[in-house]
Short mmCIF file of C-alpha atoms in Angstrom, two decimals:
data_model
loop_
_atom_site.label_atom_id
_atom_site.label_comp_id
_atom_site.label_asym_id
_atom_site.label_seq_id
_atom_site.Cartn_x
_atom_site.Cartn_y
_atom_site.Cartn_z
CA UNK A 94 -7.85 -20.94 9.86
CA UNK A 95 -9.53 -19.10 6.92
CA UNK A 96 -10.69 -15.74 8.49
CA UNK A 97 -14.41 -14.89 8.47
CA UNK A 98 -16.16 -11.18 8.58
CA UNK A 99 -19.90 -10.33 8.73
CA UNK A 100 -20.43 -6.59 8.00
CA UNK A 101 -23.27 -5.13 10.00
CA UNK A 102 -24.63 -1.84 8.58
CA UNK A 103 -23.79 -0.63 4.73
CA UNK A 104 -23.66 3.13 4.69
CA UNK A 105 -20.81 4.23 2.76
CA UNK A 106 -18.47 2.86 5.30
CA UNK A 107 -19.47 -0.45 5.79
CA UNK A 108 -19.71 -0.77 2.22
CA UNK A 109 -16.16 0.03 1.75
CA UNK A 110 -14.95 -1.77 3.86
CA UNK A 111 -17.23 -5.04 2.54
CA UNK A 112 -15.87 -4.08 -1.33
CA UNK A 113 -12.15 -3.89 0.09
CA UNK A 114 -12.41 -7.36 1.98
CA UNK A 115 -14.44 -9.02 -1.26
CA UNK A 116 -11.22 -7.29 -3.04
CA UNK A 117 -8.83 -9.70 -0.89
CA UNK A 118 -10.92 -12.85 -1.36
CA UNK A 119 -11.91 -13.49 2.24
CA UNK A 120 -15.31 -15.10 3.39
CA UNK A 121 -17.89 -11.67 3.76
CA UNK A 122 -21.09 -11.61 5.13
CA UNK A 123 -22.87 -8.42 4.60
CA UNK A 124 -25.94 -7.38 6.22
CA UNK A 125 -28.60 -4.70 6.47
CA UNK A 126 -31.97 -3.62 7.61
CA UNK A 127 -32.55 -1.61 4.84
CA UNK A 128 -33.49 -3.11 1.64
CA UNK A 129 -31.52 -1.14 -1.19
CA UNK A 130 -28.52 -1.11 1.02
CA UNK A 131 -28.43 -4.35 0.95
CA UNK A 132 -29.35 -4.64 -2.99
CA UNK A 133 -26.67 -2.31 -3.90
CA UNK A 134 -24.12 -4.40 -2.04
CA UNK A 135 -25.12 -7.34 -4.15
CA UNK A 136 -23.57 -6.50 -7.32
CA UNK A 137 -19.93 -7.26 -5.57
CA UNK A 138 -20.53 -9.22 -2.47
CA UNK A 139 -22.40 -12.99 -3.05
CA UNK A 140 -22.93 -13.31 0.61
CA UNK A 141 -25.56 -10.90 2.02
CA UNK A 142 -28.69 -10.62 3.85
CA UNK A 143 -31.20 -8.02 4.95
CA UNK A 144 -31.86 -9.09 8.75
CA UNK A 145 -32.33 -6.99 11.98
CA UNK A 146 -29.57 -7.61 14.36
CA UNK A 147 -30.87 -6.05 17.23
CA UNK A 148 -32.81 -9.54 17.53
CA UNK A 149 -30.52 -12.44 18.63
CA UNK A 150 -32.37 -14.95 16.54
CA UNK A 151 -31.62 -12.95 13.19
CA UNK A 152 -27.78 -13.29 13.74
CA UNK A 153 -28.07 -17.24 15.02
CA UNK A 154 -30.01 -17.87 11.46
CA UNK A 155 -27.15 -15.72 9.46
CA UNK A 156 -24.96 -18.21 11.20
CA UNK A 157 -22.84 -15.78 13.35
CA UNK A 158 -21.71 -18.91 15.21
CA UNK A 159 -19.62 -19.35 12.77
CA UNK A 160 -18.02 -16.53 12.14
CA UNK A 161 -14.81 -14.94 14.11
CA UNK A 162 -14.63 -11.31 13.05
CA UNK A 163 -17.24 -8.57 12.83
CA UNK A 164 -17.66 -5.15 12.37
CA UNK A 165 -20.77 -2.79 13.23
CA UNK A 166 -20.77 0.05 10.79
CA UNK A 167 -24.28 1.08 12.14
CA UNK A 168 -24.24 4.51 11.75
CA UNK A 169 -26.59 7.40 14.11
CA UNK A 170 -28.34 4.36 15.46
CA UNK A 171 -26.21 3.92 19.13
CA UNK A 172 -29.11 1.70 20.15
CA UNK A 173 -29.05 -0.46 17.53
CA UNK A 174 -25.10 -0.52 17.77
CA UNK A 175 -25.73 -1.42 21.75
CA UNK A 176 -28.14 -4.34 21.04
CA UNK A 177 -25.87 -5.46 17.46
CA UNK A 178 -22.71 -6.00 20.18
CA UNK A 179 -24.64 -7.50 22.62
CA UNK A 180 -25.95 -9.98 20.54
CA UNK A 181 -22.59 -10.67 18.76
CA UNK A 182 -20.66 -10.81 21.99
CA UNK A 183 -23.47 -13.44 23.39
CA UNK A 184 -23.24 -15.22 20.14
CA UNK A 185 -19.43 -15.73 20.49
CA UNK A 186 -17.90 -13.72 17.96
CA UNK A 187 -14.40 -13.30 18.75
CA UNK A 188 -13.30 -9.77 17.37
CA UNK A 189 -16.37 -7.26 17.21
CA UNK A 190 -15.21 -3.95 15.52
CA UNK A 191 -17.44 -1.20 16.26
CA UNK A 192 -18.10 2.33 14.57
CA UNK A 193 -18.63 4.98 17.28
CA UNK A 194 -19.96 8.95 16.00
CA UNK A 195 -19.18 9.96 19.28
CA UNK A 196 -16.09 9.86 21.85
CA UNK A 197 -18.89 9.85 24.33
CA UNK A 198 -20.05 6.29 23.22
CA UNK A 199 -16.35 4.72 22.97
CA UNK A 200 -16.62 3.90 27.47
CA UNK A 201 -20.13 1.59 26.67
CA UNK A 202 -18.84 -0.27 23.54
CA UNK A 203 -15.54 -1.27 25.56
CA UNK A 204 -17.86 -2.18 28.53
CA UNK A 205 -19.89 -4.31 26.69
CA UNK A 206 -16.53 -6.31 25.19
CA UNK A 207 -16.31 -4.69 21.71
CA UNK A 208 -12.53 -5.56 20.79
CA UNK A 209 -11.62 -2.48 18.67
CA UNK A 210 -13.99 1.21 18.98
CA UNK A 211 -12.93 3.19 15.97
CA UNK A 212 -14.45 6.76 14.78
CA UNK A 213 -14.23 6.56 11.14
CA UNK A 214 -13.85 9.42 8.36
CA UNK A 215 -15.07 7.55 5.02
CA UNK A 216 -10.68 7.51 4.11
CA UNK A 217 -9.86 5.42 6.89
CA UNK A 218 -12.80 2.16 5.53
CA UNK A 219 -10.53 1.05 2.88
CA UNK A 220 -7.30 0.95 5.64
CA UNK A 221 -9.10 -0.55 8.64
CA UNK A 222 -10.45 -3.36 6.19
CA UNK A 223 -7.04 -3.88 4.97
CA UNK A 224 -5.44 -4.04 8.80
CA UNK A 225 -8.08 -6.39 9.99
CA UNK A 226 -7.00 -9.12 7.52
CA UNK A 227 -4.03 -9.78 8.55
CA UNK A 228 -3.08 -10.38 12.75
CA UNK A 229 0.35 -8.84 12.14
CA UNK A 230 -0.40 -5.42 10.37
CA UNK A 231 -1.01 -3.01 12.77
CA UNK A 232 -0.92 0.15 10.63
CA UNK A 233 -2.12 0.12 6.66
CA UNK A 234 -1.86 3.52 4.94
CA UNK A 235 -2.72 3.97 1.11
CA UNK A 236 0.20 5.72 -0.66
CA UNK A 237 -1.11 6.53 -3.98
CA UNK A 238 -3.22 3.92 -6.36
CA UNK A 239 -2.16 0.21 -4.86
CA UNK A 240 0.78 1.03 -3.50
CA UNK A 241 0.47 1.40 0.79
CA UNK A 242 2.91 1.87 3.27
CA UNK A 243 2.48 -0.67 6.64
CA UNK A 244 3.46 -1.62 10.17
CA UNK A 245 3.95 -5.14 10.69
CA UNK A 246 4.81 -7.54 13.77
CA UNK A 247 7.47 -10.44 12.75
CA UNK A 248 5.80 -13.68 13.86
CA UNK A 249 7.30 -15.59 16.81
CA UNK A 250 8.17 -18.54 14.92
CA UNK A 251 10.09 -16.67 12.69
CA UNK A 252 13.93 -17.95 12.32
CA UNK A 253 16.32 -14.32 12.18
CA UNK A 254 17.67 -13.24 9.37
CA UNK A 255 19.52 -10.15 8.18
CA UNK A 256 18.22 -8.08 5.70
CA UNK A 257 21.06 -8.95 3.51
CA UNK A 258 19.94 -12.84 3.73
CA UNK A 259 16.36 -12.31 2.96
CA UNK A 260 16.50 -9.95 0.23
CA UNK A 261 13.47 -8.42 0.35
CA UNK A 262 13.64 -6.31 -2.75
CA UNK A 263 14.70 -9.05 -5.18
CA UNK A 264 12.79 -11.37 -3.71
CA UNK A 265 9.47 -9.58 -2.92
CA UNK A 266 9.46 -6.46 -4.92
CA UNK A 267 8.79 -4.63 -1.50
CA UNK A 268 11.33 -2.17 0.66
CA UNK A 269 11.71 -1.84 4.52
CA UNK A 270 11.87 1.53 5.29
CA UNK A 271 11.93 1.21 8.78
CA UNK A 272 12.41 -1.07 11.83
CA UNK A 273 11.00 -0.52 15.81
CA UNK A 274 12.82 -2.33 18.18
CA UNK A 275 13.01 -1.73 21.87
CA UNK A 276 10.27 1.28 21.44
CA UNK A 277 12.95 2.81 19.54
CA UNK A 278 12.73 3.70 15.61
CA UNK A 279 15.47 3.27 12.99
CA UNK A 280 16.29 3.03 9.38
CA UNK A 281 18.05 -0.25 9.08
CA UNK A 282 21.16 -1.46 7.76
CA UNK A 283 21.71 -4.91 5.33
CA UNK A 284 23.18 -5.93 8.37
CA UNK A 285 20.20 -5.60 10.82
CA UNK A 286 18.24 -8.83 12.31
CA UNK A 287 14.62 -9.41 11.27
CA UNK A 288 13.97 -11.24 14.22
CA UNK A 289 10.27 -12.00 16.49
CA UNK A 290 8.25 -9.09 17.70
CA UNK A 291 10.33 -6.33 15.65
CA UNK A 292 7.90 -4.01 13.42
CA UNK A 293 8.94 -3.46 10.32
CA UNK A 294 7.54 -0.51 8.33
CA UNK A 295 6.90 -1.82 4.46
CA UNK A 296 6.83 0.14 1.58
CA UNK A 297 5.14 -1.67 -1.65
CA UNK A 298 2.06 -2.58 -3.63
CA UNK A 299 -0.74 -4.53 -0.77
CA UNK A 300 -0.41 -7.64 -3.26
CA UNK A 301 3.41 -8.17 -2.86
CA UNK A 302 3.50 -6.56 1.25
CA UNK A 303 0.57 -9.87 1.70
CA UNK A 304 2.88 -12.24 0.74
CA UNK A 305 6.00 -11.00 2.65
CA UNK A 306 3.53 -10.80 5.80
CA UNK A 307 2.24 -14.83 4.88
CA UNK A 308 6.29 -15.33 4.67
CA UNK A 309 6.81 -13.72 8.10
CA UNK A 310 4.15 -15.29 9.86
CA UNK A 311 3.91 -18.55 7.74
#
């Protein structure tokens, strides 16, 4: 299933993260209070709205239903941020991603079922939005220009295969630098198993690490 995001406030965050998911040609709804927020995001995202998601009705009309995945980028508004979960998490969204300015805050977004509480510097947008993609990547970090450096889980319906047999270089352009297996960190060998629930730790451009992650978790 074809994953889904509204974006719910579009300070310079939110917008980053909104241009970096438009970048990966995934379905992005993007969505404001304020007027030229929502006009700037226009030039790159099709899908967006200026609506007031405090209300429950203004996220049932934007079709939030719908949609698995959100993220409230709402920044120095907590009660806005408050209501915005509530309403999502009544709604039915699955994954609600919330932006916290304060460690304080972090104890009522998890009690009201937010799935992730992150406190963002304006770097970490363009990784988060990356991570969230993909249900295997559990670490994204930008090396320099295109090329990132990841943590990945290998699928459980993977079939093991050594390093040697899958020949990862040749095959994807990409290089594992690392493996985690057992809580326990390594450089691997040709020989080593790529086998379920090991991490690997890719090095590579984010076009050619997407399609060895759609390989491992085909």
């Amino acid at each position: 299933m074809k994953k889904s995001f509204i974006i719910i406030g579009l300070g310079r965050f939110g917008a980053s993260i909104t241009k970096t998911l438009i970048e990966a040609n995934v379905d992005v709804l993007a969505v404001d209070i304020n007027e030229e927020a929502v006009e700037a995001i226009s030039k790159v995202c099709p899908h967006c709205a200026i609506a007031d998601t405090t209300k429950y009705d203004s996220l049932l009309d934007l079709g939030c239903s719908n949609i698995n995945n959100a993220v409230v980028a709402i920044g120095n508004n907590l009660q806005a941020s408050i209501l915005t979960v509530v309403n999502l998490k009544k709604i039915g969204v699955k994954n609600i991603i919330v932006r916290s300015d304060e460690l304080s805050h972090n104890e009522v977004y998890a009690s009201l079922g937010a799935t992730e509480i992150i406190i963002p510097e304006e770097a970490s947008a363009q990784s988060l939005a990356n991570q969230i993609l993909s249900d295997t990547i559990i670490d994204f970090h930008i090396i320099y220009g295109d090329y990132v450096m990841v943590k990945a889980i290998v699928g459980d319906d993977f079939e093991p295969k050594s390093l040697i047999e899958l020949d990862v270089r040749n095959r994807f352009n990409i290089n594992i630098v690392g493996m985690i297996k057992d809580d326990k960190f390594f450089i691997p060998k040709g020989t080593d198993m790529i086998e379920p629930q090991v991490i690997l730790v890719i090095a590579g451009t984010k076009k050619d690490i997407n399609k060895f992650d759609n390989f491992l978790n085909k």
